[in-house]
Amino acid sequence: MSIIRYHQAARPFLAGQLSFVGVVAVPYLSVVDSDLSKAWVSKRVDLVDASGIRKVFDLAAKLKDPINLSIGLPDFDVPEAAKTAAIDAIQRGENRYTQTQGTALLRDKLHTSLSAELGRDVGEVLVTSGVSGGLLLAAMATLDVGDEAIFLDPYFVMYRHVMTMIGARGVTVDSYPDFRFHPEKVEAAITPRTKVLILNSPSNPTGVVMSVPELEAAVKLARKHNLLIIADEIYEPFMYDRSIPSIARLEPNVLLLRGFSKSHAMTGWRLGYAVGPAGGGIIQAMAKLQQYTYVCAPSPFQAAAVAAMDVEMVSYVDAYRRKRDIAYGILKKKFDLVEPQGAFYIFPAAPKGQTATEFVQRAIEQNVLVIPGNVFSARDTHFRVSYATTDEKLAKGCEILCSLV
Ligand code: PMP
């Protein structure tokens, strides 16, 4: 529909909405013209494709009590101390806007804890509405239309779509079959428009944790080409074999994004944070944009996060290590796969001769829900298994997957 026709069509509709101007009430049109409603949608939205993951969820909705190995959130609940702190904050009346950058209490606590972890003053902290909120603000604060951000394929789906939404380009670097950071491959993708390198360790969907030499190589590359590293460390607490330091320990000019969704099972509370160099740069720019988008992260949950930071989460990480061992131990008997060292995903190759989508279809017919790799990748050769479920369901689901080979 052309712009002219759209405007002509829109005018009578808009005039028909209920409005009280003085004492004049204009009748309300209860039926919305669906063609017109579609015409209002921007091209930006058409470019974002949500079909892959939606298909899996549509299928899931039809299954009765499936073994669901598709979910990207912990199977434990928010720690009691955090729940109590949230309820207390609400009762105390902490229900209003906070400062855009977050409450002083939470920011100070994050600043102290991160400075101790990274061995230096970490600069500025911005509390965000989840890491998703941090990612959108970071992309908007750093990339102009046509600028490029590089990340490895397979990737966390949001990276690609955020770039599309803001008119930047997401440039992917194929990391199959080992899913590791190969600096020469990444360097080959750098152009004069490249500004940002997004690293995600531990990774969704592969579970790979970047080694110290890989982190060093990334830092070297970023320095050589003046790139900003955005380190998405949302799965940072979930490392099972050895604890690899944050890349922000090696390089101060990193924008670090972390959150409470995975670490404390607060996916619905929308709480994350961004940490970057002091001095009025990126964090300030993100805060400025937050003022006109999210405004602030949810107030009572910021209070809850302060309490959550004191909760010992080691037992949860131990439980997930066990789940990783269960899933890897079973799946490796039949599938070609890389042993994951972190997060709660494993990314095996579909059996030879079938696409991941075809294999996932067969798994779903057996009541096991996993996600085809083409949701996270240009390839449709692998599938993602989330082991964030009970040990029993996990073992049963993995055995069924093996039986399909
Ligand atoms: N980064 C990665 C790698 C993720 O997997 C997720 C959630 N699945 C996010 C960021 C966003 O998490 P949230 O917005 O809940 O903090």
PDB file of N, CA and C in Angstrom, residues 4-81:
ATOM      1  N   ILE A   4       0.443   7.367   0.155  1.00  0.00           N
ATOM      2  CA  ILE A   4      -0.725   8.235  -0.063  1.00  0.00           C
ATOM      3  C   ILE A   4      -2.002   7.481   0.327  1.00  0.00           C
ATOM      4  N   ARG A   5      -2.093   6.252  -0.200  1.00  0.00           N
ATOM      5  CA  ARG A   5      -3.310   5.479   0.084  1.00  0.00           C
ATOM      6  C   ARG A   5      -3.425   5.190   1.579  1.00  0.00           C
ATOM      7  N   TYR A   6      -2.277   4.948   2.181  1.00  0.00           N
ATOM      8  CA  TYR A   6      -2.272   4.652   3.613  1.00  0.00           C
ATOM      9  C   TYR A   6      -2.829   5.837   4.409  1.00  0.00           C
ATOM     10  N   HIS A   7      -2.374   7.042   4.036  1.00  0.00           N
ATOM     11  CA  HIS A   7      -2.844   8.218   4.765  1.00  0.00           C
ATOM     12  C   HIS A   7      -4.330   8.462   4.538  1.00  0.00           C
ATOM     13  N   GLN A   8      -4.753   8.256   3.265  1.00  0.00           N
ATOM     14  CA  GLN A   8      -6.173   8.480   2.974  1.00  0.00           C
ATOM     15  C   GLN A   8      -7.032   7.489   3.744  1.00  0.00           C
ATOM     16  N   ALA A   9      -6.527   6.252   3.790  1.00  0.00           N
ATOM     17  CA  ALA A   9      -7.307   5.230   4.480  1.00  0.00           C
ATOM     18  C   ALA A   9      -7.283   5.470   5.983  1.00  0.00           C
ATOM     19  N   ALA A  10      -6.188   5.981   6.481  1.00  0.00           N
ATOM     20  CA  ALA A  10      -6.049   6.129   7.931  1.00  0.00           C
ATOM     21  C   ALA A  10      -6.938   7.241   8.467  1.00  0.00           C
ATOM     22  N   ARG A  11      -7.170   8.257   7.645  1.00  0.00           N
ATOM     23  CA  ARG A  11      -7.842   9.456   8.164  1.00  0.00           C
ATOM     24  C   ARG A  11      -9.229   9.149   8.755  1.00  0.00           C
ATOM     25  N   PRO A  12     -10.124   8.469   7.982  1.00  0.00           N
ATOM     26  CA  PRO A  12     -11.448   8.229   8.571  1.00  0.00           C
ATOM     27  C   PRO A  12     -11.371   7.338   9.802  1.00  0.00           C
ATOM     28  N   PHE A  13     -10.422   6.428   9.813  1.00  0.00           N
ATOM     29  CA  PHE A  13     -10.302   5.535  10.963  1.00  0.00           C
ATOM     30  C   PHE A  13      -9.925   6.335  12.216  1.00  0.00           C
ATOM     31  N   LEU A  14      -8.915   7.192  12.058  1.00  0.00           N
ATOM     32  CA  LEU A  14      -8.455   7.963  13.201  1.00  0.00           C
ATOM     33  C   LEU A  14      -9.574   8.885  13.698  1.00  0.00           C
ATOM     34  N   ALA A  15     -10.315   9.466  12.725  1.00  0.00           N
ATOM     35  CA  ALA A  15     -11.380  10.390  13.109  1.00  0.00           C
ATOM     36  C   ALA A  15     -12.470   9.637  13.863  1.00  0.00           C
ATOM     37  N   GLY A  16     -12.562   8.326  13.648  1.00  0.00           N
ATOM     38  CA  GLY A  16     -13.624   7.559  14.262  1.00  0.00           C
ATOM     39  C   GLY A  16     -13.341   7.146  15.699  1.00  0.00           C
ATOM     40  N   GLN A  17     -12.142   7.364  16.197  1.00  0.00           N
ATOM     41  CA  GLN A  17     -11.861   6.937  17.566  1.00  0.00           C
ATOM     42  C   GLN A  17     -12.540   7.857  18.586  1.00  0.00           C
ATOM     43  N   LEU A  18     -12.830   7.277  19.713  1.00  0.00           N
ATOM     44  CA  LEU A  18     -13.514   8.045  20.749  1.00  0.00           C
ATOM     45  C   LEU A  18     -12.608   9.155  21.261  1.00  0.00           C
ATOM     46  N   SER A  19     -13.123  10.376  21.228  1.00  0.00           N
ATOM     47  CA  SER A  19     -12.341  11.431  21.856  1.00  0.00           C
ATOM     48  C   SER A  19     -13.278  12.442  22.475  1.00  0.00           C
ATOM     49  N   PHE A  20     -12.972  12.842  23.670  1.00  0.00           N
ATOM     50  CA  PHE A  20     -13.764  13.871  24.333  1.00  0.00           C
ATOM     51  C   PHE A  20     -13.024  15.193  24.236  1.00  0.00           C
ATOM     52  N   VAL A  21     -13.471  16.031  23.337  1.00  0.00           N
ATOM     53  CA  VAL A  21     -12.871  17.349  23.242  1.00  0.00           C
ATOM     54  C   VAL A  21     -13.956  18.287  23.745  1.00  0.00           C
ATOM     55  N   GLY A  22     -13.778  18.854  24.881  1.00  0.00           N
ATOM     56  CA  GLY A  22     -14.850  19.601  25.508  1.00  0.00           C
ATOM     57  C   GLY A  22     -15.965  18.629  25.843  1.00  0.00           C
ATOM     58  N   VAL A  23     -17.155  18.835  25.283  1.00  0.00           N
ATOM     59  CA  VAL A  23     -18.266  17.931  25.593  1.00  0.00           C
ATOM     60  C   VAL A  23     -18.626  17.050  24.401  1.00  0.00           C
ATOM     61  N   VAL A  24     -17.828  17.131  23.322  1.00  0.00           N
ATOM     62  CA  VAL A  24     -18.193  16.393  22.106  1.00  0.00           C
ATOM     63  C   VAL A  24     -17.595  15.001  22.152  1.00  0.00           C
ATOM     64  N   ALA A  25     -18.417  13.985  22.116  1.00  0.00           N
ATOM     65  CA  ALA A  25     -17.923  12.612  22.067  1.00  0.00           C
ATOM     66  C   ALA A  25     -18.044  12.099  20.647  1.00  0.00           C
ATOM     67  N   VAL A  26     -16.951  11.612  20.092  1.00  0.00           N
ATOM     68  CA  VAL A  26     -16.968  11.068  18.733  1.00  0.00           C
ATOM     69  C   VAL A  26     -17.096   9.562  18.863  1.00  0.00           C
ATOM     70  N   PRO A  27     -17.967   8.939  18.067  1.00  0.00           N
ATOM     71  CA  PRO A  27     -18.181   7.494  18.249  1.00  0.00           C
ATOM     72  C   PRO A  27     -16.903   6.665  18.062  1.00  0.00           C
ATOM     73  N   TYR A  28     -16.853   5.580  18.761  1.00  0.00           N
ATOM     74  CA  TYR A  28     -15.675   4.704  18.766  1.00  0.00           C
ATOM     75  C   TYR A  28     -15.857   3.601  17.737  1.00  0.00           C
ATOM     76  N   LEU A  29     -14.838   3.361  16.939  1.00  0.00           N
ATOM     77  CA  LEU A  29     -14.904   2.252  15.985  1.00  0.00           C
ATOM     78  C   LEU A  29     -14.344   1.025  16.668  1.00  0.00           C
ATOM     79  N   SER A  30     -15.185   0.004  16.890  1.00  0.00           N
ATOM     80  CA  SER A  30     -14.682  -1.136  17.655  1.00  0.00           C
ATOM     81  C   SER A  30     -13.945  -2.126  16.752  1.00  0.00           C
ATOM     82  N   VAL A  31     -14.214  -2.102  15.448  1.00  0.00           N
ATOM     83  CA  VAL A  31     -13.560  -3.059  14.564  1.00  0.00           C
ATOM     84  C   VAL A  31     -12.393  -2.369  13.872  1.00  0.00           C
ATOM     85  N   VAL A  32     -11.205  -2.942  14.068  1.00  0.00           N
ATOM     86  CA  VAL A  32     -10.022  -2.372  13.437  1.00  0.00           C
ATOM     87  C   VAL A  32      -9.834  -3.046  12.087  1.00  0.00           C
ATOM     88  N   ASP A  33      -9.575  -2.242  11.071  1.00  0.00           N
ATOM     89  CA  ASP A  33      -9.321  -2.770   9.740  1.00  0.00           C
ATOM     90  C   ASP A  33      -7.962  -3.476   9.762  1.00  0.00           C
ATOM     91  N   SER A  34      -7.960  -4.800   9.561  1.00  0.00           N
ATOM     92  CA  SER A  34      -6.704  -5.521   9.756  1.00  0.00           C
ATOM     93  C   SER A  34      -5.688  -5.203   8.663  1.00  0.00           C
ATOM     94  N   ASP A  35      -6.162  -4.900   7.450  1.00  0.00           N
ATOM     95  CA  ASP A  35      -5.228  -4.509   6.389  1.00  0.00           C
ATOM     96  C   ASP A  35      -4.514  -3.222   6.775  1.00  0.00           C
ATOM     97  N   LEU A  36      -5.315  -2.318   7.309  1.00  0.00           N
ATOM     98  CA  LEU A  36      -4.753  -1.031   7.694  1.00  0.00           C
ATOM     99  C   LEU A  36      -3.767  -1.215   8.844  1.00  0.00           C
ATOM    100  N   SER A  37      -4.160  -2.072   9.773  1.00  0.00           N
ATOM    101  CA  SER A  37      -3.296  -2.329  10.916  1.00  0.00           C
ATOM    102  C   SER A  37      -1.946  -2.872  10.448  1.00  0.00           C
ATOM    103  N   LYS A  38      -1.992  -3.731   9.428  1.00  0.00           N
ATOM    104  CA  LYS A  38      -0.741  -4.286   8.887  1.00  0.00           C
ATOM    105  C   LYS A  38       0.048  -3.208   8.158  1.00  0.00           C
ATOM    106  N   ALA A  39      -0.664  -2.318   7.469  1.00  0.00           N
ATOM    107  CA  ALA A  39       0.023  -1.265   6.713  1.00  0.00           C
ATOM    108  C   ALA A  39       0.784  -0.318   7.633  1.00  0.00           C
ATOM    109  N   TRP A  40       0.336  -0.251   8.885  1.00  0.00           N
ATOM    110  CA  TRP A  40       1.020   0.649   9.824  1.00  0.00           C
ATOM    111  C   TRP A  40       2.359   0.085  10.293  1.00  0.00           C
ATOM    112  N   VAL A  41       2.545  -1.211  10.104  1.00  0.00           N
ATOM    113  CA  VAL A  41       3.773  -1.836  10.614  1.00  0.00           C
ATOM    114  C   VAL A  41       4.973  -1.407   9.767  1.00  0.00           C
ATOM    115  N   SER A  42       6.060  -1.076  10.429  1.00  0.00           N
ATOM    116  CA  SER A  42       7.247  -0.558   9.724  1.00  0.00           C
ATOM    117  C   SER A  42       7.993  -1.686   8.999  1.00  0.00           C
ATOM    118  N   LYS A  43       8.812  -1.284   8.044  1.00  0.00           N
ATOM    119  CA  LYS A  43       9.631  -2.259   7.307  1.00  0.00           C
ATOM    120  C   LYS A  43      10.621  -2.933   8.261  1.00  0.00           C
ATOM    121  N   ARG A  44      11.009  -2.185   9.270  1.00  0.00           N
ATOM    122  CA  ARG A  44      11.942  -2.708  10.274  1.00  0.00           C
ATOM    123  C   ARG A  44      11.423  -4.025  10.857  1.00  0.00           C
ATOM    124  N   VAL A  45      10.121  -4.051  11.123  1.00  0.00           N
ATOM    125  CA  VAL A  45       9.540  -5.256  11.741  1.00  0.00           C
ATOM    126  C   VAL A  45       9.542  -6.415  10.747  1.00  0.00           C
ATOM    127  N   ASP A  46       9.261  -6.096   9.472  1.00  0.00           N
ATOM    128  CA  ASP A  46       9.262  -7.159   8.454  1.00  0.00           C
ATOM    129  C   ASP A  46      10.630  -7.825   8.351  1.00  0.00           C
ATOM    130  N   LEU A  47      11.669  -7.050   8.648  1.00  0.00           N
ATOM    131  CA  LEU A  47      13.016  -7.608   8.516  1.00  0.00           C
ATOM    132  C   LEU A  47      13.383  -8.534   9.675  1.00  0.00           C
ATOM    133  N   VAL A  48      12.626  -8.447  10.756  1.00  0.00           N
ATOM    134  CA  VAL A  48      12.905  -9.306  11.910  1.00  0.00           C
ATOM    135  C   VAL A  48      12.091 -10.587  11.758  1.00  0.00           C
ATOM    136  N   ASP A  49      12.788 -11.714  11.758  1.00  0.00           N
ATOM    137  CA  ASP A  49      12.103 -12.980  11.531  1.00  0.00           C
ATOM    138  C   ASP A  49      12.042 -13.779  12.828  1.00  0.00           C
ATOM    139  N   ALA A  50      10.845 -13.965  13.332  1.00  0.00           N
ATOM    140  CA  ALA A  50      10.705 -14.717  14.588  1.00  0.00           C
ATOM    141  C   ALA A  50      10.122 -16.096  14.326  1.00  0.00           C
ATOM    142  N   SER A  51      10.133 -16.550  13.066  1.00  0.00           N
ATOM    143  CA  SER A  51       9.371 -17.745  12.715  1.00  0.00           C
ATOM    144  C   SER A  51       9.974 -19.040  13.271  1.00  0.00           C
ATOM    145  N   GLY A  52      11.312 -19.135  13.289  1.00  0.00           N
ATOM    146  CA  GLY A  52      11.961 -20.388  13.688  1.00  0.00           C
ATOM    147  C   GLY A  52      11.548 -20.832  15.072  1.00  0.00           C
ATOM    148  N   ILE A  53      11.759 -19.960  16.035  1.00  0.00           N
ATOM    149  CA  ILE A  53      11.491 -20.324  17.420  1.00  0.00           C
ATOM    150  C   ILE A  53       9.975 -20.427  17.659  1.00  0.00           C
ATOM    151  N   ARG A  54       9.211 -19.608  16.919  1.00  0.00           N
ATOM    152  CA  ARG A  54       7.756 -19.646  17.098  1.00  0.00           C
ATOM    153  C   ARG A  54       7.204 -21.008  16.667  1.00  0.00           C
ATOM    154  N   LYS A  55       7.772 -21.543  15.571  1.00  0.00           N
ATOM    155  CA  LYS A  55       7.298 -22.847  15.087  1.00  0.00           C
ATOM    156  C   LYS A  55       7.463 -23.905  16.174  1.00  0.00           C
ATOM    157  N   VAL A  56       8.620 -23.858  16.860  1.00  0.00           N
ATOM    158  CA  VAL A  56       8.862 -24.853  17.907  1.00  0.00           C
ATOM    159  C   VAL A  56       7.847 -24.665  19.038  1.00  0.00           C
ATOM    160  N   PHE A  57       7.618 -23.420  19.425  1.00  0.00           N
ATOM    161  CA  PHE A  57       6.683 -23.188  20.522  1.00  0.00           C
ATOM    162  C   PHE A  57       5.245 -23.531  20.126  1.00  0.00           C
ATOM    163  N   ASP A  58       4.902 -23.299  18.841  1.00  0.00           N
ATOM    164  CA  ASP A  58       3.564 -23.684  18.378  1.00  0.00           C
ATOM    165  C   ASP A  58       3.396 -25.199  18.468  1.00  0.00           C
ATOM    166  N   LEU A  59       4.447 -25.894  18.056  1.00  0.00           N
ATOM    167  CA  LEU A  59       4.396 -27.353  18.145  1.00  0.00           C
ATOM    168  C   LEU A  59       4.302 -27.795  19.600  1.00  0.00           C
ATOM    169  N   ALA A  60       5.070 -27.125  20.447  1.00  0.00           N
ATOM    170  CA  ALA A  60       5.096 -27.484  21.871  1.00  0.00           C
ATOM    171  C   ALA A  60       3.713 -27.348  22.481  1.00  0.00           C
ATOM    172  N   ALA A  61       3.006 -26.311  22.063  1.00  0.00           N
ATOM    173  CA  ALA A  61       1.687 -26.057  22.647  1.00  0.00           C
ATOM    174  C   ALA A  61       0.737 -27.221  22.371  1.00  0.00           C
ATOM    175  N   LYS A  62       1.009 -27.955  21.275  1.00  0.00           N
ATOM    176  CA  LYS A  62       0.109 -29.064  20.906  1.00  0.00           C
ATOM    177  C   LYS A  62       0.449 -30.355  21.663  1.00  0.00           C
ATOM    178  N   LEU A  63       1.651 -30.404  22.254  1.00  0.00           N
ATOM    179  CA  LEU A  63       2.065 -31.649  22.903  1.00  0.00           C
ATOM    180  C   LEU A  63       1.512 -31.747  24.322  1.00  0.00           C
ATOM    181  N   LYS A  64       1.243 -33.018  24.716  1.00  0.00           N
ATOM    182  CA  LYS A  64       0.766 -33.217  26.079  1.00  0.00           C
ATOM    183  C   LYS A  64       1.955 -33.626  26.938  1.00  0.00           C
ATOM    184  N   ASP A  65       2.299 -32.791  27.912  1.00  0.00           N
ATOM    185  CA  ASP A  65       3.394 -33.072  28.828  1.00  0.00           C
ATOM    186  C   ASP A  65       4.689 -33.483  28.097  1.00  0.00           C
ATOM    187  N   PRO A  66       5.219 -32.625  27.237  1.00  0.00           N
ATOM    188  CA  PRO A  66       6.432 -32.980  26.499  1.00  0.00           C
ATOM    189  C   PRO A  66       7.662 -32.986  27.411  1.00  0.00           C
ATOM    190  N   ILE A  67       8.722 -33.648  26.958  1.00  0.00           N
ATOM    191  CA  ILE A  67      10.018 -33.500  27.634  1.00  0.00           C
ATOM    192  C   ILE A  67      10.639 -32.271  26.998  1.00  0.00           C
ATOM    193  N   ASN A  68      10.594 -31.186  27.732  1.00  0.00           N
ATOM    194  CA  ASN A  68      10.949 -29.907  27.134  1.00  0.00           C
ATOM    195  C   ASN A  68      12.423 -29.582  27.357  1.00  0.00           C
ATOM    196  N   LEU A  69      13.222 -29.791  26.317  1.00  0.00           N
ATOM    197  CA  LEU A  69      14.651 -29.464  26.404  1.00  0.00           C
ATOM    198  C   LEU A  69      14.936 -28.233  25.534  1.00  0.00           C
ATOM    199  N   SER A  70      13.965 -27.343  25.488  1.00  0.00           N
ATOM    200  CA  SER A  70      14.133 -26.173  24.623  1.00  0.00           C
ATOM    201  C   SER A  70      14.252 -24.874  25.403  1.00  0.00           C
ATOM    202  N   ILE A  71      14.092 -24.953  26.720  1.00  0.00           N
ATOM    203  CA  ILE A  71      13.917 -23.703  27.464  1.00  0.00           C
ATOM    204  C   ILE A  71      15.242 -23.113  27.937  1.00  0.00           C
ATOM    205  N   GLY A  72      15.390 -21.806  27.748  1.00  0.00           N
ATOM    206  CA  GLY A  72      16.636 -21.132  28.123  1.00  0.00           C
ATOM    207  C   GLY A  72      16.553 -20.433  29.457  1.00  0.00           C
ATOM    208  N   LEU A  73      15.933 -21.086  30.424  1.00  0.00           N
ATOM    209  CA  LEU A  73      15.940 -20.463  31.759  1.00  0.00           C
ATOM    210  C   LEU A  73      16.078 -21.538  32.826  1.00  0.00           C
ATOM    211  N   PRO A  74      16.646 -21.157  33.978  1.00  0.00           N
ATOM    212  CA  PRO A  74      16.927 -22.161  35.012  1.00  0.00           C
ATOM    213  C   PRO A  74      15.666 -22.860  35.486  1.00  0.00           C
ATOM    214  N   ASP A  75      15.815 -24.109  35.944  1.00  0.00           N
ATOM    215  CA  ASP A  75      14.643 -24.818  36.446  1.00  0.00           C
ATOM    216  C   ASP A  75      14.497 -24.672  37.962  1.00  0.00           C
ATOM    217  N   PHE A  76      15.314 -23.789  38.573  1.00  0.00           N
ATOM    218  CA  PHE A  76      15.091 -23.483  39.994  1.00  0.00           C
ATOM    219  C   PHE A  76      14.356 -22.139  40.079  1.00  0.00           C
ATOM    220  N   ASP A  77      13.804 -21.844  41.265  1.00  0.00           N
ATOM    221  CA  ASP A  77      13.071 -20.581  41.414  1.00  0.00           C
ATOM    222  C   ASP A  77      13.998 -19.528  42.030  1.00  0.00           C
ATOM    223  N   VAL A  78      13.543 -18.287  41.995  1.00  0.00           N
ATOM    224  CA  VAL A  78      14.280 -17.169  42.610  1.00  0.00           C
ATOM    225  C   VAL A  78      14.571 -17.520  44.078  1.00  0.00           C
ATOM    226  N   PRO A  79      15.790 -17.288  44.569  1.00  0.00           N
ATOM    227  CA  PRO A  79      16.086 -17.592  45.978  1.00  0.00           C
ATOM    228  C   PRO A  79      15.134 -16.854  46.935  1.00  0.00           C
ATOM    229  N   GLU A  80      14.792 -17.548  48.036  1.00  0.00           N
ATOM    230  CA  GLU A  80      13.815 -17.001  48.999  1.00  0.00           C
ATOM    231  C   GLU A  80      14.192 -15.600  49.470  1.00  0.00           C
ATOM    232  N   ALA A  81      15.475 -15.406  49.754  1.00  0.00           N
ATOM    233  CA  ALA A  81      15.910 -14.102  50.294  1.00  0.00           C
ATOM    234  C   ALA A  81      15.583 -12.981  49.305  1.00  0.00           C
TER     235      ALA A  81
END
